[in-house]
């Protein structure tokens, strides 16, 4: 990296199993977490926390490379973990992730709250399904369009 370039981002990433199938048992979640930590480190990403429930995963991570591409990262992460589930974790071709994902760059002030939110996923989802959570996240971030409209040149 050029010594005159300063680049940092914190990302909150979420994605679901295809059709929100509840395939991620606690042992599978643990293996995915371990694999994702290694994947992140091997791709120049600093994982802060990774957690999930039966039908989706959350990642909070830090990036400091201006060449980082969220779409490339997510595509490769999902491809590799899909292969892991199907070839090593017993799904034998029956596992896949949904096509899309939720990714939001967050300010460093929001990192502690996001960390706690991801840490407490099991408790959080006692009262809310992933579908409900997904709609709530999208609604909260639809406000981004209002900000862009207000300030764009």
Coordinates of C-alpha atoms in Angstrom, one line a residue:
X1 CA 0.0 0.0 0.0
X2 CA 1.2 3.5 -0.8
X3 CA 2.4 5.2 2.5
X4 CA 0.3 8.2 1.5
X5 CA -2.9 6.2 1.4
X6 CA -5.0 5.5 4.5
X7 CA -7.9 3.2 4.0
X8 CA -10.0 1.4 6.7
X9 CA -13.5 -0.1 6.8
X10 CA -15.5 -2.1 9.2
X11 CA -18.1 -4.3 7.6
X12 CA -21.2 -6.1 8.9
X13 CA -22.0 -9.0 6.6
X14 CA -24.9 -11.4 6.8
X15 CA -26.1 -14.1 4.4
X16 CA -28.5 -17.0 4.7
X17 CA -28.9 -20.6 3.6
X18 CA -30.9 -21.1 0.5
X19 CA -34.6 -20.9 1.1
X20 CA -33.6 -20.1 4.8
X21 CA -33.3 -23.8 5.4
X22 CA -32.3 -24.4 9.0
X23 CA -29.2 -26.5 8.2
X24 CA -26.6 -24.9 10.4
X25 CA -26.5 -27.0 13.5
X26 CA -24.3 -25.8 16.4
X27 CA -21.4 -28.1 15.3
X28 CA -21.7 -27.0 11.7
X29 CA -21.8 -23.3 12.9
X30 CA -18.6 -23.9 14.8
X31 CA -16.8 -25.5 11.8
X32 CA -18.0 -22.6 9.6
X33 CA -16.8 -20.0 12.1
X34 CA -13.3 -21.7 12.3
X35 CA -13.1 -21.9 8.5
X36 CA -14.3 -18.3 8.0
X37 CA -11.7 -17.0 10.4
X38 CA -8.9 -18.7 8.4
X39 CA -10.5 -17.6 5.1
X40 CA -10.6 -13.9 6.4
X41 CA -7.0 -14.0 7.5
X42 CA -5.8 -15.6 4.3
X43 CA -7.6 -12.8 2.3
X44 CA -6.2 -9.8 4.2
X45 CA -9.3 -9.3 6.3
X46 CA -9.3 -9.1 10.1
X47 CA -12.3 -11.0 11.6
X48 CA -13.7 -9.4 14.7
X49 CA -16.6 -11.8 15.4
X50 CA -18.4 -14.5 13.4
X51 CA -21.6 -16.1 14.7
X52 CA -24.8 -17.4 13.4
X53 CA -27.9 -19.5 14.0
X54 CA -29.6 -22.3 12.1
X55 CA -30.3 -20.4 8.9
X56 CA -27.7 -17.6 8.6
X57 CA -24.3 -16.3 9.5
X58 CA -23.1 -12.8 10.6
X59 CA -19.5 -11.5 10.2
X60 CA -18.0 -8.3 11.6
X61 CA -14.6 -7.6 10.0
X62 CA -12.0 -4.9 9.4
X63 CA -10.3 -4.2 6.1
X64 CA -7.4 -1.8 5.5
X65 CA -6.6 -2.5 1.8
X66 CA -7.9 -0.1 -0.8
X67 CA -8.0 -3.0 -3.3
X68 CA -10.5 -4.9 -1.2
X69 CA -13.7 -5.8 -3.1
X70 CA -16.7 -6.8 -0.9
X71 CA -18.4 -8.6 -3.8
X72 CA -15.3 -10.7 -4.6
X73 CA -14.8 -11.5 -1.0
X74 CA -18.4 -12.6 -0.4
X75 CA -18.5 -14.6 -3.6
X76 CA -15.3 -16.6 -2.7
X77 CA -16.3 -17.0 1.0
X78 CA -19.7 -18.4 0.1
X79 CA -18.2 -20.6 -2.7
X80 CA -15.5 -22.1 -0.3
X81 CA -17.9 -22.6 2.6
X82 CA -20.5 -24.2 0.3
X83 CA -17.8 -26.6 -0.8
X84 CA -16.8 -27.3 2.8
X85 CA -20.4 -28.1 3.8
X86 CA -21.0 -30.3 0.8
X87 CA -17.7 -32.2 0.7
X88 CA -16.5 -32.3 4.3
X89 CA -19.5 -31.7 6.6
X90 CA -21.9 -34.3 5.2
X91 CA -24.3 -32.4 3.1
X92 CA -23.2 -34.2 -0.1
X93 CA -24.4 -31.5 -2.6
X94 CA -27.6 -30.6 -0.7
X95 CA -26.2 -27.4 0.9
X96 CA -26.1 -23.9 -0.7
X97 CA -26.2 -20.3 0.4
X98 CA -28.8 -17.8 -0.9
X99 CA -27.7 -15.7 -3.9
X100 CA -27.6 -12.4 -2.1
X101 CA -26.2 -10.9 1.0
X102 CA -26.4 -7.9 3.3
X103 CA -23.2 -5.9 3.7
X104 CA -22.9 -2.6 5.5
X105 CA -19.8 -0.5 6.1
X106 CA -20.2 0.8 9.7
X107 CA -18.4 3.5 11.6
X108 CA -15.9 2.6 14.3
X109 CA -18.4 4.0 16.9
X110 CA -20.9 1.3 15.9
X111 CA -18.5 -1.6 16.1
X112 CA -19.1 -2.4 19.8
X113 CA -22.9 -2.5 19.4
X114 CA -22.6 -4.6 16.2
X115 CA -20.1 -7.0 18.0
X116 CA -22.6 -7.5 20.8
X117 CA -25.5 -8.0 18.4
X118 CA -23.6 -10.7 16.5
X119 CA -22.3 -12.3 19.8
X120 CA -25.9 -12.6 21.0
X121 CA -27.5 -14.1 17.9
X122 CA -28.9 -17.2 19.6
X123 CA -30.7 -15.1 22.2
X124 CA -31.8 -12.5 19.6
X125 CA -33.4 -15.0 17.4
X126 CA -35.6 -16.5 20.1
X127 CA -38.1 -13.8 19.3
X128 CA -37.4 -12.9 15.7
X129 CA -36.9 -15.0 12.6
X130 CA -34.2 -14.3 10.0
X131 CA -36.8 -13.1 7.5
X132 CA -38.1 -10.6 10.0
X133 CA -34.6 -9.5 10.8
X134 CA -33.7 -9.2 7.1
X135 CA -36.7 -6.9 6.5
X136 CA -35.8 -4.8 9.6
X137 CA -32.2 -4.4 8.4
X138 CA -33.2 -3.4 4.9
X139 CA -35.8 -0.9 6.2
X140 CA -33.2 0.7 8.5
X141 CA -30.7 1.1 5.7
X142 CA -33.3 2.4 3.1
X143 CA -32.6 5.7 4.8
X144 CA -29.2 5.7 3.0
X145 CA -31.1 6.6 -0.2
X146 CA -32.6 9.7 1.5
X147 CA -29.1 10.9 2.6
X148 CA -27.7 10.3 -0.9
X149 CA -30.6 12.2 -2.5
X150 CA -30.2 15.1 -0.1
X151 CA -26.4 15.6 -0.7
X152 CA -25.6 14.2 -4.1
X153 CA -24.1 16.7 -6.7

